[in-house]
């Protein structure tokens, strides 16, 4: 028995030494921070694609460490850490990243996009490249965009088909002026609130509803405190994949290429997972008892027209030409 225990002890020591040797072989460490938990597409794609690809294709020269669940802070803290060079990579929502790059506010405009394909057409082309050039001036490498999905409206009172249906409803919105003004234009009473407070506020009746993507609604178990889900699709939510300037500039060209390619593969996988999860999660929300209603084309147009002043106001702030370029691309 003693000999057996000694054998396993020696074996564990060898494994530990090998692991240390592998970690020690890395010339660079790339810490990646994001606020969502392990069940989200961000983490799954980062674990299965980003980390795997970069570590393999760099020949072990880059070690990738993943920090989900807001371990390294919220989106604002992550962006500040990136800018200071204290963190190598992060996946902030573009809504929060727009505090560093105001031109990104254009992506939050209500009813700018009608499909995922339109979003990708904008972000993966020349306009996305323009955003990346602007980010570089602020000390960020903007390497790509990931997916969250269309914002949908839930509440505990009634289905929403037209702006009049929202009268009197207190709806939690992100602490963002675009979303606040959009809420007012759609007819409900916006209540800005941090995301961590939303479930309790819904449970206690402090607010009647909230707006989020299908996957977030399911993962946060809002079906326990919300009866109605209206597919209003008022805005499309995305994430930015940003890296620190000091980290990217420290890499030789071949490793920069590896990181960029790894991010491209990550974005593709993350988007595909998001789409698959959305289909499954919408089905589950219905099974959990939520009443889901789609808007007719005529109903959708009413909301589009009601929010026109918001698009006009913030397109000026984000850059009129940028907005016009996006509109021209989507025609």
JSON list of N, CA, C and O in Angstrom, two decimals, residues 17 35 44 75 79 89 115 122 147 158 181 187 212 221-222 252 288 295 297-298 303 311 318 327:
[
{"chain": "A", "resi": 17, "resn": "UNK", "atom": "N", "xyz": [4.90, 19.08, -12.44]},
{"chain": "A", "resi": 17, "resn": "UNK", "atom": "CA", "xyz": [6.10, 19.65, -13.04]},
{"chain": "A", "resi": 17, "resn": "UNK", "atom": "C", "xyz": [5.89, 19.92, -14.52]},
{"chain": "A", "resi": 17, "resn": "UNK", "atom": "O", "xyz": [6.31, 20.95, -15.05]},
{"chain": "A", "resi": 35, "resn": "UNK", "atom": "N", "xyz": [-18.32, 39.82, -18.02]},
{"chain": "A", "resi": 35, "resn": "UNK", "atom": "CA", "xyz": [-19.23, 39.86, -16.88]},
{"chain": "A", "resi": 35, "resn": "UNK", "atom": "C", "xyz": [-20.16, 38.65, -16.80]},
{"chain": "A", "resi": 35, "resn": "UNK", "atom": "O", "xyz": [-20.73, 38.38, -15.75]},
{"chain": "A", "resi": 44, "resn": "UNK", "atom": "N", "xyz": [-18.42, 30.03, -23.51]},
{"chain": "A", "resi": 44, "resn": "UNK", "atom": "CA", "xyz": [-18.30, 28.77, -24.23]},
{"chain": "A", "resi": 44, "resn": "UNK", "atom": "C", "xyz": [-17.38, 28.93, -25.44]},
{"chain": "A", "resi": 44, "resn": "UNK", "atom": "O", "xyz": [-16.47, 28.11, -25.67]},
{"chain": "A", "resi": 75, "resn": "UNK", "atom": "N", "xyz": [-18.29, 45.97, -16.81]},
{"chain": "A", "resi": 75, "resn": "UNK", "atom": "CA", "xyz": [-17.85, 46.41, -18.13]},
{"chain": "A", "resi": 75, "resn": "UNK", "atom": "C", "xyz": [-17.00, 47.69, -18.06]},
{"chain": "A", "resi": 75, "resn": "UNK", "atom": "O", "xyz": [-15.99, 47.80, -18.76]},
{"chain": "A", "resi": 79, "resn": "UNK", "atom": "N", "xyz": [-13.07, 47.94, -19.21]},
{"chain": "A", "resi": 79, "resn": "UNK", "atom": "CA", "xyz": [-12.60, 48.87, -20.24]},
{"chain": "A", "resi": 79, "resn": "UNK", "atom": "C", "xyz": [-11.48, 49.76, -19.71]},
{"chain": "A", "resi": 79, "resn": "UNK", "atom": "O", "xyz": [-10.48, 50.02, -20.41]},
{"chain": "A", "resi": 89, "resn": "UNK", "atom": "N", "xyz": [-7.48, 41.56, -22.53]},
{"chain": "A", "resi": 89, "resn": "UNK", "atom": "CA", "xyz": [-8.64, 41.47, -23.42]},
{"chain": "A", "resi": 89, "resn": "UNK", "atom": "C", "xyz": [-9.93, 41.44, -22.60]},
{"chain": "A", "resi": 89, "resn": "UNK", "atom": "O", "xyz": [-9.94, 40.93, -21.47]},
{"chain": "A", "resi": 115, "resn": "UNK", "atom": "N", "xyz": [-32.59, 42.69, -38.68]},
{"chain": "A", "resi": 115, "resn": "UNK", "atom": "CA", "xyz": [-32.15, 41.29, -38.67]},
{"chain": "A", "resi": 115, "resn": "UNK", "atom": "C", "xyz": [-30.70, 41.20, -38.23]},
{"chain": "A", "resi": 115, "resn": "UNK", "atom": "O", "xyz": [-29.96, 42.18, -38.28]},
{"chain": "A", "resi": 122, "resn": "UNK", "atom": "N", "xyz": [-22.99, 45.48, -41.25]},
{"chain": "A", "resi": 122, "resn": "UNK", "atom": "CA", "xyz": [-22.41, 46.75, -40.80]},
{"chain": "A", "resi": 122, "resn": "UNK", "atom": "C", "xyz": [-21.10, 46.52, -40.04]},
{"chain": "A", "resi": 122, "resn": "UNK", "atom": "O", "xyz": [-20.07, 47.13, -40.34]},
{"chain": "A", "resi": 147, "resn": "UNK", "atom": "N", "xyz": [-22.24, 38.75, -30.30]},
{"chain": "A", "resi": 147, "resn": "UNK", "atom": "CA", "xyz": [-23.69, 38.85, -30.37]},
{"chain": "A", "resi": 147, "resn": "UNK", "atom": "C", "xyz": [-24.34, 38.74, -28.98]},
{"chain": "A", "resi": 147, "resn": "UNK", "atom": "O", "xyz": [-23.91, 37.94, -28.15]},
{"chain": "A", "resi": 158, "resn": "UNK", "atom": "N", "xyz": [-49.50, 42.82, -19.09]},
{"chain": "A", "resi": 158, "resn": "UNK", "atom": "CA", "xyz": [-50.27, 42.57, -20.31]},
{"chain": "A", "resi": 158, "resn": "UNK", "atom": "C", "xyz": [-49.33, 42.45, -21.52]},
{"chain": "A", "resi": 158, "resn": "UNK", "atom": "O", "xyz": [-48.20, 42.94, -21.49]},
{"chain": "A", "resi": 181, "resn": "UNK", "atom": "N", "xyz": [-34.48, 57.47, -23.56]},
{"chain": "A", "resi": 181, "resn": "UNK", "atom": "CA", "xyz": [-35.30, 58.22, -24.52]},
{"chain": "A", "resi": 181, "resn": "UNK", "atom": "C", "xyz": [-36.14, 57.30, -25.39]},
{"chain": "A", "resi": 181, "resn": "UNK", "atom": "O", "xyz": [-37.28, 57.64, -25.77]},
{"chain": "A", "resi": 187, "resn": "UNK", "atom": "N", "xyz": [-43.58, 54.90, -25.00]},
{"chain": "A", "resi": 187, "resn": "UNK", "atom": "CA", "xyz": [-44.76, 55.14, -24.20]},
{"chain": "A", "resi": 187, "resn": "UNK", "atom": "C", "xyz": [-44.72, 54.69, -22.76]},
{"chain": "A", "resi": 187, "resn": "UNK", "atom": "O", "xyz": [-45.63, 54.98, -21.99]},
{"chain": "A", "resi": 212, "resn": "UNK", "atom": "N", "xyz": [-34.61, 42.87, -22.45]},
{"chain": "A", "resi": 212, "resn": "UNK", "atom": "CA", "xyz": [-33.35, 42.15, -22.62]},
{"chain": "A", "resi": 212, "resn": "UNK", "atom": "C", "xyz": [-33.50, 41.15, -23.74]},
{"chain": "A", "resi": 212, "resn": "UNK", "atom": "O", "xyz": [-34.59, 40.92, -24.25]},
{"chain": "A", "resi": 221, "resn": "UNK", "atom": "N", "xyz": [-33.77, 33.79, -15.38]},
{"chain": "A", "resi": 221, "resn": "UNK", "atom": "CA", "xyz": [-35.02, 33.23, -14.86]},
{"chain": "A", "resi": 221, "resn": "UNK", "atom": "C", "xyz": [-36.10, 34.28, -14.64]},
{"chain": "A", "resi": 221, "resn": "UNK", "atom": "O", "xyz": [-36.87, 34.22, -13.69]},
{"chain": "A", "resi": 222, "resn": "UNK", "atom": "N", "xyz": [-36.14, 35.25, -15.56]},
{"chain": "A", "resi": 222, "resn": "UNK", "atom": "CA", "xyz": [-37.17, 36.28, -15.46]},
{"chain": "A", "resi": 222, "resn": "UNK", "atom": "C", "xyz": [-38.57, 35.69, -15.64]},
{"chain": "A", "resi": 222, "resn": "UNK", "atom": "O", "xyz": [-39.57, 36.33, -15.27]},
{"chain": "A", "resi": 252, "resn": "UNK", "atom": "N", "xyz": [5.06, 40.04, -31.34]},
{"chain": "A", "resi": 252, "resn": "UNK", "atom": "CA", "xyz": [5.62, 40.04, -32.69]},
{"chain": "A", "resi": 252, "resn": "UNK", "atom": "C", "xyz": [4.49, 39.84, -33.70]},
{"chain": "A", "resi": 252, "resn": "UNK", "atom": "O", "xyz": [3.40, 39.39, -33.35]},
{"chain": "A", "resi": 288, "resn": "UNK", "atom": "N", "xyz": [-42.24, 27.40, -19.77]},
{"chain": "A", "resi": 288, "resn": "UNK", "atom": "CA", "xyz": [-42.27, 27.87, -18.38]},
{"chain": "A", "resi": 288, "resn": "UNK", "atom": "C", "xyz": [-43.51, 28.72, -18.08]},
{"chain": "A", "resi": 288, "resn": "UNK", "atom": "O", "xyz": [-43.70, 29.15, -16.94]},
{"chain": "A", "resi": 295, "resn": "UNK", "atom": "N", "xyz": [-45.07, 40.92, -32.91]},
{"chain": "A", "resi": 295, "resn": "UNK", "atom": "CA", "xyz": [-45.73, 42.09, -33.48]},
{"chain": "A", "resi": 295, "resn": "UNK", "atom": "C", "xyz": [-46.02, 41.84, -34.96]},
{"chain": "A", "resi": 295, "resn": "UNK", "atom": "O", "xyz": [-45.19, 41.25, -35.66]},
{"chain": "A", "resi": 297, "resn": "UNK", "atom": "N", "xyz": [-46.49, 43.21, -38.84]},
{"chain": "A", "resi": 297, "resn": "UNK", "atom": "CA", "xyz": [-45.71, 44.20, -39.58]},
{"chain": "A", "resi": 297, "resn": "UNK", "atom": "C", "xyz": [-46.25, 45.60, -39.35]},
{"chain": "A", "resi": 297, "resn": "UNK", "atom": "O", "xyz": [-45.48, 46.56, -39.17]},
{"chain": "A", "resi": 298, "resn": "UNK", "atom": "N", "xyz": [-47.58, 45.73, -39.31]},
{"chain": "A", "resi": 298, "resn": "UNK", "atom": "CA", "xyz": [-48.19, 47.04, -39.08]},
{"chain": "A", "resi": 298, "resn": "UNK", "atom": "C", "xyz": [-47.89, 47.56, -37.68]},
{"chain": "A", "resi": 298, "resn": "UNK", "atom": "O", "xyz": [-47.59, 48.75, -37.48]},
{"chain": "A", "resi": 303, "resn": "UNK", "atom": "N", "xyz": [-44.14, 51.37, -33.91]},
{"chain": "A", "resi": 303, "resn": "UNK", "atom": "CA", "xyz": [-43.03, 51.59, -32.98]},
{"chain": "A", "resi": 303, "resn": "UNK", "atom": "C", "xyz": [-41.84, 52.23, -33.70]},
{"chain": "A", "resi": 303, "resn": "UNK", "atom": "O", "xyz": [-41.15, 53.08, -33.13]},
{"chain": "A", "resi": 311, "resn": "UNK", "atom": "N", "xyz": [-33.84, 58.41, -33.04]},
{"chain": "A", "resi": 311, "resn": "UNK", "atom": "CA", "xyz": [-32.82, 58.15, -34.05]},
{"chain": "A", "resi": 311, "resn": "UNK", "atom": "C", "xyz": [-32.24, 59.45, -34.58]},
{"chain": "A", "resi": 311, "resn": "UNK", "atom": "O", "xyz": [-31.03, 59.58, -34.78]},
{"chain": "A", "resi": 318, "resn": "UNK", "atom": "N", "xyz": [-23.85, 60.86, -32.50]},
{"chain": "A", "resi": 318, "resn": "UNK", "atom": "CA", "xyz": [-22.90, 59.82, -32.89]},
{"chain": "A", "resi": 318, "resn": "UNK", "atom": "C", "xyz": [-22.16, 60.18, -34.17]},
{"chain": "A", "resi": 318, "resn": "UNK", "atom": "O", "xyz": [-21.05, 59.70, -34.41]},
{"chain": "A", "resi": 327, "resn": "UNK", "atom": "N", "xyz": [-27.41, 53.62, -42.93]},
{"chain": "A", "resi": 327, "resn": "UNK", "atom": "CA", "xyz": [-28.71, 53.55, -43.61]},
{"chain": "A", "resi": 327, "resn": "UNK", "atom": "C", "xyz": [-28.53, 53.20, -45.08]},
{"chain": "A", "resi": 327, "resn": "UNK", "atom": "O", "xyz": [-29.29, 52.37, -45.63]}
]
